[in-house]
Coordinates of C-alpha atoms in Angstrom, one line a residue:
Chain T
X1265 CA 157.2 179.1 103.1
X1266 CA 158.8 179.1 99.7
X1267 CA 162.1 177.9 101.0
X1268 CA 160.3 174.9 102.6
X1269 CA 158.2 174.1 99.5
X1270 CA 161.1 173.9 97.2
X1271 CA 162.8 170.9 98.9
X1272 CA 159.5 169.0 99.0
X1273 CA 158.9 169.7 95.3
X1274 CA 162.4 168.6 94.5
X1275 CA 162.0 165.4 96.6
X1276 CA 158.8 164.6 94.7
X1277 CA 160.5 165.3 91.4
X1278 CA 163.5 163.1 92.3
X1279 CA 161.1 160.2 93.2
X1280 CA 159.4 160.5 89.8
X1281 CA 162.8 160.6 88.1
X1282 CA 163.9 157.5 90.0
X1283 CA 160.7 155.6 89.2
X1284 CA 161.0 156.6 85.5
X1285 CA 164.6 155.5 85.5
X1286 CA 163.6 152.2 86.9
X1287 CA 161.1 151.7 84.1
X1288 CA 163.7 152.4 81.5
X1289 CA 166.2 150.1 83.3
X1290 CA 163.7 147.3 83.1
X1291 CA 163.2 148.0 79.4
X1292 CA 166.9 147.9 78.9
X1293 CA 167.2 144.7 80.8
X1294 CA 164.8 143.1 78.4
X1295 CA 166.4 144.3 75.2
X1296 CA 169.9 145.1 76.2
X1297 CA 173.1 143.5 75.0
X1298 CA 176.2 142.2 76.7
X1299 CA 177.5 141.9 80.2
X1300 CA 177.6 145.6 81.0
X1301 CA 174.0 146.0 79.9
X1302 CA 175.0 148.0 76.9
X1303 CA 175.1 146.5 73.4
X1304 CA 178.4 147.1 71.6
X1305 CA 177.5 146.5 68.0
X1306 CA 175.5 148.3 65.4
X1307 CA 175.7 150.0 62.0
X1308 CA 178.4 152.4 63.0
X1309 CA 180.5 149.7 64.6
X1310 CA 181.3 148.2 61.2
X1311 CA 183.2 151.3 60.1
X1312 CA 182.1 150.4 56.5
X1313 CA 181.6 152.7 53.7
X1314 CA 178.2 151.2 53.0
X1315 CA 175.3 149.7 54.9
X1316 CA 172.6 147.3 53.8
X1317 CA 169.7 149.5 54.6
X1318 CA 169.3 150.3 50.9
X1319 CA 168.9 146.7 50.0
X1320 CA 166.0 145.8 52.3
X1321 CA 163.2 145.3 49.9
X1322 CA 164.6 142.3 48.0
X1323 CA 163.3 139.5 50.2
X1324 CA 160.4 137.3 49.1
X1325 CA 159.1 133.9 50.3
X1326 CA 160.0 134.1 54.0
X1327 CA 160.7 130.9 55.8
X1328 CA 158.6 130.1 58.9
X1329 CA 161.6 130.8 61.1
X1330 CA 162.1 134.2 59.6
X1331 CA 158.4 135.1 59.9
X1332 CA 158.3 134.1 63.5
X1333 CA 161.4 136.2 64.1
X1334 CA 159.9 139.1 62.4
X1335 CA 156.8 139.1 64.5
X1336 CA 158.8 138.5 67.6
X1337 CA 161.0 141.4 66.8
X1338 CA 158.1 143.6 66.0
X1339 CA 156.6 142.7 69.3
X1340 CA 159.8 143.4 71.0
X1341 CA 160.0 146.8 69.4
X1342 CA 156.5 147.6 70.4
X1343 CA 156.9 146.6 74.0
X1344 CA 160.1 148.7 74.3
X1345 CA 158.3 151.5 72.5
X1346 CA 155.4 151.3 74.8
X1347 CA 157.7 151.4 77.8
X1348 CA 159.4 154.4 76.3
X1349 CA 156.2 156.2 75.6
X1350 CA 155.0 155.6 79.1
X1351 CA 158.3 156.8 80.4
X1352 CA 158.0 160.0 78.5
X1353 CA 154.4 160.6 79.6
X1354 CA 155.4 160.1 83.2
X1355 CA 158.3 162.4 82.8
X1356 CA 156.0 165.0 81.2
X1357 CA 153.4 164.7 83.9
X1358 CA 156.2 165.0 86.4
X1359 CA 157.5 168.1 84.8
X1360 CA 154.1 169.6 84.6
X1361 CA 153.5 169.0 88.3
X1362 CA 156.8 170.6 89.1
X1363 CA 155.9 173.6 87.1
X1364 CA 152.6 174.0 88.9
X1365 CA 154.3 174.0 92.2
X1366 CA 156.7 176.5 91.0
X1367 CA 154.0 178.6 89.7
X1368 CA 152.6 179.2 93.2
X1369 CA 155.8 181.0 94.0
X1370 CA 156.0 182.5 90.5
X1371 CA 156.7 185.8 89.0
X1372 CA 156.0 187.0 85.5
X1373 CA 159.3 185.5 84.4
X1374 CA 158.4 182.0 85.6
X1375 CA 155.1 182.1 83.7
X1376 CA 157.1 182.8 80.6
X1377 CA 159.4 180.0 81.3
X1378 CA 156.5 177.7 81.8
X1379 CA 155.2 178.6 78.4
X1380 CA 158.5 177.6 76.7
X1381 CA 158.7 174.5 78.8
X1382 CA 155.2 173.4 77.7
X1383 CA 156.3 173.9 74.2
X1384 CA 159.4 171.8 74.8
X1385 CA 157.3 169.1 76.3
X1386 CA 155.0 168.8 73.4
X1387 CA 158.0 168.8 71.1
X1388 CA 159.6 166.1 73.1
X1389 CA 156.6 164.0 73.0
X1390 CA 156.3 164.5 69.4
X1391 CA 159.9 163.4 68.9
X1392 CA 159.3 160.5 71.1
X1393 CA 156.4 159.3 68.9
X1394 CA 158.5 159.8 65.8
X1395 CA 161.3 157.9 67.3
X1396 CA 159.0 155.0 68.1
X1397 CA 157.8 154.9 64.5
X1398 CA 161.3 155.1 63.2
X1399 CA 162.4 152.3 65.5
X1400 CA 159.6 150.1 64.4
X1401 CA 160.4 150.7 60.8
X1402 CA 164.0 149.9 61.5
X1403 CA 163.0 146.6 63.2
X1404 CA 161.0 145.6 60.2
X1405 CA 163.8 146.5 57.8
X1406 CA 166.3 144.5 59.8
X1407 CA 164.0 141.5 59.9
X1408 CA 163.8 141.7 56.1
X1409 CA 167.5 141.9 55.9
X1410 CA 167.9 138.8 57.9
X1411 CA 165.6 136.9 55.6
X1412 CA 167.7 138.1 52.8
X1413 CA 170.9 136.9 54.4
X1414 CA 169.3 133.6 55.2
X1415 CA 168.2 133.2 51.6
X1416 CA 171.7 134.0 50.3
X1417 CA 173.0 131.2 52.4
X1418 CA 170.4 128.7 51.4
X1419 CA 170.8 129.5 47.8
X1420 CA 174.5 129.5 47.8
X1421 CA 176.5 132.4 46.6
X1422 CA 175.4 133.6 43.3
X1423 CA 177.8 135.5 41.1
X1424 CA 175.5 138.6 41.4
X1425 CA 176.0 138.5 45.1
X1426 CA 179.8 138.3 44.7
X1427 CA 179.8 141.3 42.3
X1428 CA 177.8 143.3 44.8
X1429 CA 179.1 146.8 45.1
X1430 CA 178.5 146.9 48.8
X1431 CA 180.7 144.0 49.8
X1432 CA 181.6 145.8 53.0
X1433 CA 178.0 146.1 53.9
X1434 CA 177.9 147.2 57.5
X1435 CA 174.3 146.3 58.2
X1436 CA 175.3 142.6 58.5
X1437 CA 176.8 143.3 61.9
X1438 CA 173.8 145.2 63.0
X1439 CA 171.5 142.3 61.9
X1440 CA 173.5 139.9 64.1
X1441 CA 173.2 142.3 67.0
X1442 CA 169.4 142.6 66.4
X1443 CA 169.1 138.8 66.8
X1444 CA 171.2 138.9 69.9
X1445 CA 168.7 141.3 71.5
X1446 CA 165.9 138.8 70.8
X1447 CA 168.0 136.1 72.3
X1448 CA 168.4 138.1 75.4
X1449 CA 164.7 138.7 75.5
X1450 CA 163.8 135.1 75.1
X1451 CA 166.2 134.2 77.8
X1452 CA 164.8 136.8 80.2
X1453 CA 161.2 135.8 79.5
X1454 CA 161.8 132.2 80.2
X1455 CA 163.3 132.9 83.5
X1456 CA 166.9 132.3 82.7
X1457 CA 169.8 134.3 83.8
X1458 CA 170.2 137.6 82.1
X1459 CA 173.7 136.5 81.0
X1460 CA 172.4 133.5 79.2
X1461 CA 174.0 132.8 75.9
X1462 CA 170.8 132.0 74.1
X1463 CA 169.5 133.1 70.8
X1464 CA 166.5 133.0 68.5
X1465 CA 166.4 130.1 66.0
X1466 CA 168.0 131.2 62.8
X1467 CA 169.1 129.4 59.7
X1468 CA 172.5 130.9 59.5
X1469 CA 174.5 133.7 61.0
X1470 CA 172.1 135.4 63.3
X1471 CA 172.2 133.3 66.4
X1472 CA 174.6 135.3 68.5
X1473 CA 174.9 136.9 71.8
X1474 CA 178.3 138.2 72.9
X1475 CA 180.0 136.5 75.8
X1476 CA 180.2 139.0 78.6
X1477 CA 183.2 137.5 80.1
X1478 CA 186.2 136.0 78.2
X1479 CA 187.1 133.1 80.4
X1480 CA 185.6 129.8 81.4
X1481 CA 181.9 129.2 81.3
X1482 CA 180.9 132.7 82.3
X1483 CA 178.9 133.0 79.0
X1484 CA 176.9 129.8 79.5
X1485 CA 173.7 129.4 81.5
X1486 CA 175.2 126.6 83.6
X1487 CA 178.5 125.0 84.5
X1488 CA 178.5 122.8 81.4
X1489 CA 179.6 119.3 80.7
X1490 CA 182.4 119.6 78.2
X1491 CA 182.8 117.1 75.4
X1492 CA 185.3 117.0 72.5
X1493 CA 184.0 115.4 69.3
X1494 CA 186.4 115.3 66.3
X1495 CA 188.5 118.1 67.7
X1496 CA 185.5 120.4 68.4
X1497 CA 184.7 121.3 72.0
X1498 CA 181.0 121.1 72.9
X1499 CA 179.4 122.4 76.0
X1500 CA 176.2 120.8 77.4
X1501 CA 173.7 122.6 79.6
X1502 CA 170.7 120.3 80.2
X1503 CA 169.5 119.3 76.8
X1504 CA 171.2 122.3 75.1
X1505 CA 174.5 122.1 73.4
X1506 CA 176.8 124.9 72.6
X1507 CA 180.1 125.5 70.8
X1508 CA 182.3 128.5 70.5
X1509 CA 182.7 130.4 67.3
X1510 CA 184.2 133.6 66.0
X1511 CA 181.7 136.2 65.0
X1512 CA 181.8 139.9 64.4
X1513 CA 181.5 140.5 68.1
X1514 CA 184.3 138.2 69.0
X1515 CA 184.2 134.7 70.4
X1516 CA 180.7 133.6 71.3
X1517 CA 178.8 130.5 72.4
X1518 CA 176.5 129.2 69.6
X1519 CA 173.7 126.8 70.3
X1520 CA 174.2 123.8 68.1
X1521 CA 172.7 120.4 67.5
X1522 CA 173.9 117.6 69.8
X1523 CA 177.2 116.2 68.5
X1524 CA 176.0 112.6 68.9
Chain V
X105 CA 204.7 237.0 70.1
X106 CA 207.4 234.5 69.8
X107 CA 205.6 232.0 72.0
X108 CA 202.5 232.5 70.0
X109 CA 204.3 231.7 66.8
X110 CA 205.8 228.6 68.3
X111 CA 202.5 227.4 69.6
X112 CA 200.9 228.0 66.2
X113 CA 203.7 226.0 64.5
X114 CA 203.4 223.2 67.0
X115 CA 199.6 223.0 66.5
X116 CA 200.2 222.9 62.7
X117 CA 202.7 220.1 63.1
X118 CA 200.3 218.1 65.3
X119 CA 197.6 218.6 62.8
X120 CA 199.8 217.4 60.0
X121 CA 200.9 214.3 61.9
X122 CA 197.4 213.6 63.0
X123 CA 196.0 213.9 59.5
X124 CA 198.7 211.7 58.0
X125 CA 198.0 209.1 60.7
X126 CA 194.3 209.2 59.9
X127 CA 194.9 208.8 56.2
X128 CA 197.2 205.9 56.9
X129 CA 194.5 204.2 58.9
X130 CA 192.0 204.9 56.2
X131 CA 194.3 203.4 53.6
X132 CA 194.8 200.3 55.7
X133 CA 191.1 199.9 56.0
X134 CA 190.7 200.2 52.3
X135 CA 193.4 197.7 51.7
X136 CA 191.8 195.3 54.1
X137 CA 188.5 195.6 52.3
X138 CA 190.3 194.9 49.0
X139 CA 192.0 191.9 50.5
X140 CA 188.7 190.5 51.7
X141 CA 187.0 191.3 48.5
X142 CA 189.8 189.5 46.6
X143 CA 189.7 186.5 49.0
X144 CA 186.0 186.0 48.9
X145 CA 185.5 185.0 45.3
X146 CA 188.6 182.8 45.6
X147 CA 187.1 180.9 48.5
X148 CA 183.8 180.6 46.7
X149 CA 185.4 179.2 43.6
X150 CA 187.0 176.5 45.7
X151 CA 183.7 175.5 47.1
X152 CA 182.1 175.5 43.7
X153 CA 184.6 173.3 42.0
X154 CA 184.0 169.7 42.9
X155 CA 186.9 168.6 40.7
X156 CA 189.3 170.1 43.2
X157 CA 187.9 168.0 46.0
X158 CA 187.7 165.0 43.6
X159 CA 191.3 165.4 42.7
X160 CA 192.4 165.5 46.3
X161 CA 190.4 162.4 47.1
X162 CA 191.6 160.5 44.0
X163 CA 195.2 161.4 44.7
X164 CA 194.9 160.0 48.3
X165 CA 193.2 156.8 47.1
X166 CA 195.7 156.2 44.4
X167 CA 198.6 157.0 46.7
X168 CA 197.4 154.6 49.3
X169 CA 196.6 151.8 46.9
X170 CA 200.0 152.1 45.3
X171 CA 202.0 152.2 48.5
X172 CA 203.6 148.7 48.7
X173 CA 204.0 148.5 52.4
X174 CA 202.9 150.6 55.3
X175 CA 202.1 150.5 59.0
X176 CA 199.6 152.9 60.7
X177 CA 197.8 153.1 64.0
X178 CA 194.1 153.8 64.1
X179 CA 192.0 154.9 67.0
X180 CA 188.3 154.7 66.3
X181 CA 185.1 155.5 68.2
X182 CA 181.6 154.6 67.2
X183 CA 178.1 155.3 68.4
X184 CA 175.9 152.4 69.3
X185 CA 172.2 153.2 69.7
X186 CA 170.9 151.1 72.6
X187 CA 167.3 149.7 72.7
X188 CA 166.5 152.6 75.0
X189 CA 167.4 155.0 72.3
X190 CA 170.5 156.1 74.3
X191 CA 173.6 156.7 72.3
X192 CA 176.7 155.1 73.7
X193 CA 180.2 155.5 72.4
X194 CA 182.7 152.6 72.3
X195 CA 186.2 152.7 71.1
X196 CA 189.2 150.6 70.0
X197 CA 192.7 151.0 68.8
X198 CA 194.3 149.0 66.1
X199 CA 197.7 148.6 64.6
X200 CA 197.6 147.9 60.8
X201 CA 200.4 146.4 58.8
X202 CA 200.0 146.0 55.0
X203 CA 202.5 144.4 52.7
X204 CA 201.1 144.1 49.2
X205 CA 199.9 141.9 47.6
X206 CA 199.6 139.1 50.3
X207 CA 200.4 140.4 53.8
X208 CA 197.9 141.9 56.2
X209 CA 198.0 142.1 60.0
X210 CA 195.6 143.9 62.2
X211 CA 196.1 144.0 65.9
X212 CA 193.0 145.2 67.7
X213 CA 192.3 146.2 71.3
X214 CA 188.8 147.1 72.2
X215 CA 188.0 149.7 74.9
X216 CA 186.9 146.7 77.1
X217 CA 190.5 145.4 76.9
X218 CA 189.5 142.4 74.7
X219 CA 192.1 141.8 72.0
X220 CA 192.0 140.2 68.6
X221 CA 194.5 139.7 65.9
X222 CA 193.7 139.3 62.2
X223 CA 196.4 137.9 59.9
X224 CA 196.6 137.0 56.3
X225 CA 199.5 135.5 54.5
X226 CA 198.2 135.1 51.0
X227 CA 196.7 131.6 51.8
X228 CA 194.8 131.7 55.1
X229 CA 192.8 134.2 57.0
X230 CA 193.2 133.7 60.8
X231 CA 191.5 135.5 63.7
X232 CA 193.0 134.9 67.1
X233 CA 191.7 135.8 70.5
X234 CA 194.6 135.6 73.0
X235 CA 192.5 135.9 76.2
X236 CA 190.6 132.7 75.4
X237 CA 193.4 131.3 73.4
X238 CA 191.2 130.3 70.5
X239 CA 191.4 131.0 66.8
X240 CA 189.4 130.6 63.6
X241 CA 191.1 130.0 60.3
X242 CA 189.9 129.6 56.8
X243 CA 191.8 129.3 53.5
X244 CA 191.4 132.2 51.0
X245 CA 194.1 132.4 48.4
X246 CA 194.2 135.4 46.1
X247 CA 195.7 138.4 47.9
X248 CA 194.6 141.1 50.3
X249 CA 191.7 142.3 48.2
X250 CA 190.1 138.9 48.0
X251 CA 190.7 138.1 51.6
X252 CA 189.3 141.4 52.9
X253 CA 186.2 141.0 50.8
X254 CA 185.6 137.5 51.8
X255 CA 186.2 138.4 55.5
X256 CA 183.5 141.1 55.4
X257 CA 181.0 139.7 53.0
X258 CA 181.1 136.0 53.6
X259 CA 182.4 135.6 57.1
X260 CA 180.5 138.7 58.3
X261 CA 183.4 139.8 60.4
X262 CA 184.3 143.4 61.3
X263 CA 187.2 145.2 59.8
X264 CA 186.5 148.9 60.0
X265 CA 187.8 151.0 57.0
X266 CA 188.8 147.8 55.3
X267 CA 188.2 149.4 51.9
X268 CA 191.3 151.6 52.5
X269 CA 193.5 148.5 52.7
X270 CA 192.6 147.2 49.3
X271 CA 194.1 148.1 46.0
X272 CA 190.7 148.6 44.6
X273 CA 190.1 151.5 47.0
X274 CA 190.3 154.2 44.3
X275 CA 187.7 152.5 42.1
X276 CA 185.5 151.7 45.0
X277 CA 185.4 155.2 46.5
X278 CA 184.9 156.8 43.1
X279 CA 182.0 154.5 42.1
X280 CA 180.2 154.9 45.5
X281 CA 180.6 158.6 45.9
X282 CA 177.5 160.5 44.7
X283 CA 178.5 163.9 45.9
X284 CA 181.8 165.4 47.1
X285 CA 182.6 168.9 48.5
X286 CA 185.7 170.7 49.7
X287 CA 184.9 171.9 53.2
X288 CA 188.0 173.8 54.3
X289 CA 191.7 173.6 54.8
X290 CA 192.4 172.8 58.5
X291 CA 195.1 171.6 60.8
X292 CA 195.0 168.3 62.8
X293 CA 197.7 168.0 65.4
X294 CA 199.8 170.4 63.4
X295 CA 199.3 168.6 60.1
X296 CA 197.7 170.8 57.4
X297 CA 194.8 168.8 55.9
X298 CA 192.1 169.2 53.3
X299 CA 188.7 168.5 54.8
X300 CA 186.4 166.8 52.3
X301 CA 182.7 165.8 52.7
X302 CA 181.3 163.0 50.5
X303 CA 178.0 161.2 50.2
X304 CA 177.3 157.6 49.2
X305 CA 173.9 156.0 48.9
X306 CA 173.9 154.9 52.5
X307 CA 176.8 156.6 54.2
X308 CA 177.9 160.2 54.4
X309 CA 181.6 160.5 55.0
X310 CA 184.2 163.2 55.9
X311 CA 187.9 162.7 55.3
X312 CA 190.8 164.9 56.2
X313 CA 193.7 164.3 53.8
X314 CA 197.2 165.6 54.5
X315 CA 198.4 168.4 52.3
X316 CA 201.7 167.9 50.5
X317 CA 203.7 165.1 49.0
X318 CA 202.2 162.3 51.0
X319 CA 198.4 162.7 50.7
X320 CA 197.4 160.3 53.5
X321 CA 194.1 160.2 55.3
X322 CA 194.5 161.6 58.9
X323 CA 190.9 161.4 60.0
X324 CA 187.7 159.9 58.8
X325 CA 184.1 160.3 60.0
X326 CA 181.3 158.1 58.7
X327 CA 177.6 158.9 59.3
X328 CA 175.1 156.1 58.8
X329 CA 172.3 158.3 57.7
X330 CA 169.7 155.6 57.1
X331 CA 170.4 153.8 60.4
X332 CA 168.3 154.5 63.4
X333 CA 169.7 157.4 65.3
X334 CA 172.2 158.2 62.5
X335 CA 175.2 156.8 64.4
X336 CA 178.7 157.8 63.5
X337 CA 182.1 156.1 63.2
X338 CA 185.1 158.3 63.8
X339 CA 188.7 157.3 63.2
X340 CA 192.0 159.0 63.7
X341 CA 195.1 157.8 61.9
X342 CA 198.6 158.2 63.4
X343 CA 202.2 157.2 62.9
X344 CA 201.9 156.5 59.2
X345 CA 205.1 154.7 58.2
X346 CA 205.5 153.9 54.5
X347 CA 208.9 152.3 54.9
X348 CA 208.4 149.9 57.8
X349 CA 210.6 146.9 58.7
X350 CA 208.5 144.0 57.7
X351 CA 209.1 140.2 57.7
X352 CA 206.8 137.5 56.4
X353 CA 206.6 136.0 59.8
X354 CA 204.3 138.8 60.9
X355 CA 201.6 137.5 58.5
X356 CA 201.9 133.8 59.3
X357 CA 199.9 132.4 62.2
X358 CA 201.5 129.8 64.4
X359 CA 199.0 128.7 67.1
X360 CA 200.3 129.3 70.6
X361 CA 200.6 126.3 72.9
X362 CA 197.1 125.0 73.9
X363 CA 195.3 127.2 71.4
X364 CA 192.0 125.7 70.2
X365 CA 190.7 126.1 66.7
X366 CA 187.0 127.1 66.4
X367 CA 184.7 127.9 63.5
X368 CA 183.7 131.2 62.2
X369 CA 180.1 131.8 63.2
X370 CA 179.2 132.1 59.5
X371 CA 180.8 128.7 58.7
X372 CA 178.9 126.7 61.3
X373 CA 176.8 124.1 59.5
X374 CA 173.4 125.5 58.4
X375 CA 170.6 124.6 60.6
X376 CA 172.6 123.7 63.7
X377 CA 171.3 126.8 65.3
X378 CA 167.8 125.6 65.2
X379 CA 167.5 123.4 68.3
X380 CA 164.3 122.8 70.3
X381 CA 166.0 124.2 73.4
X382 CA 166.2 127.6 71.7
X383 CA 163.0 127.9 69.8
X384 CA 161.1 128.6 72.9
X385 CA 161.1 131.8 74.8
X386 CA 159.0 134.8 73.9
X387 CA 157.7 134.0 70.5

């Protein structure tokens, strides 16, 4: 009897795990990065001896674009967080069910194990919640950073900025990646291909999404019409225009204003 | 009788040998304790003296900054926290050539196979991507220090451990380090190194510096303690060469046939990114 029960329990468990995995895959599809589905950039990718997290509270007077990005980003963080919370809950429930099944065949040892597992579960859930909070804070901080970067551009480079101790500020790269994730989300939501090179509107540096494939038009949402204006190659997809530019993630397609 | 005497003698001899052996063992134990007792305070005093760690770090930084020319290979790996919270490691290898004050060349190969070359000749900074045959170039006279700072701060490009390439490295690392400790003496691929642990406002770092006449960094680990998931950057230096064969041609960029010049993302005109086509989506 026990030997028959175990495969059934395992099968149910596997089903739950697969379903949970599917949830997470969906979440990743929305917020993920480049062609392989994994984002390649972040704070550690910079290899810098400083990061901009400590300078996050300087921004004032947000532009409309920045504000909308902030709210968009917060929403994004929340929706991913919600997914994650749900996934964790499902996993916990799943584990609890598994334990109950096991308990019917249990000995004293198993009961002890269950105790410790329950503790682990509650700990995991707690960590999960803490992670969610941390991630949301992170999102807000990055949004503020972006505003700051934008302002620096609009205001030109002050001498203060040039004397900045953290000239190798690694958070800049992470900011760009953050915007890329939003671009991916927007593209996904509007029914475009997941490999679309779109981006959130941004005043300066933050409109990037790494090209997943190096050659040809693989990074663009269509087979574009190509135009050269004053030596610069432009790619047109419908009413959208793009050009290539070198960013911290390599060569990417940037949405630009029509060249004529 | 005779046999009795002999056996008594033999027993006495055994006893003597045995007792002397035991006493030897005892002495050895005592000696070992003494050695340990002597060693412990010494080890403690190393830990308690930041100046020692500080001297080692400063010596490395000064040595590197004053080395006129060098080549070195760097293999680095870094954590990227995905939106799911999963930590994924990526890697790259780079060959660095420095010729002070004006020559810098970094050849990079990502773990994906994508390649990039960064060159500086005292006048222009150029980044070249051979697979797409495109390059971005901007003028920045002033030397490696100026170029590297401009590259990171204004062009928002990546150049991991760039601070180590500049002549201002000693001043930079000193002013940023808030705490520094000597961890241990250890060996990396047969090279005896001093393992130091430092802390800056936003990054905790560890560096392994070769012992001896050439105090070069062998390994560096950076921990972004304020970033989500506290991702790390880990780098291993190899093949340090302080007397390389270098020609100026290595730092000048000649566009290959058919290469297209493109902008740096940061240098695209402000506002071009805001187009009606891309303000939509989920906002």
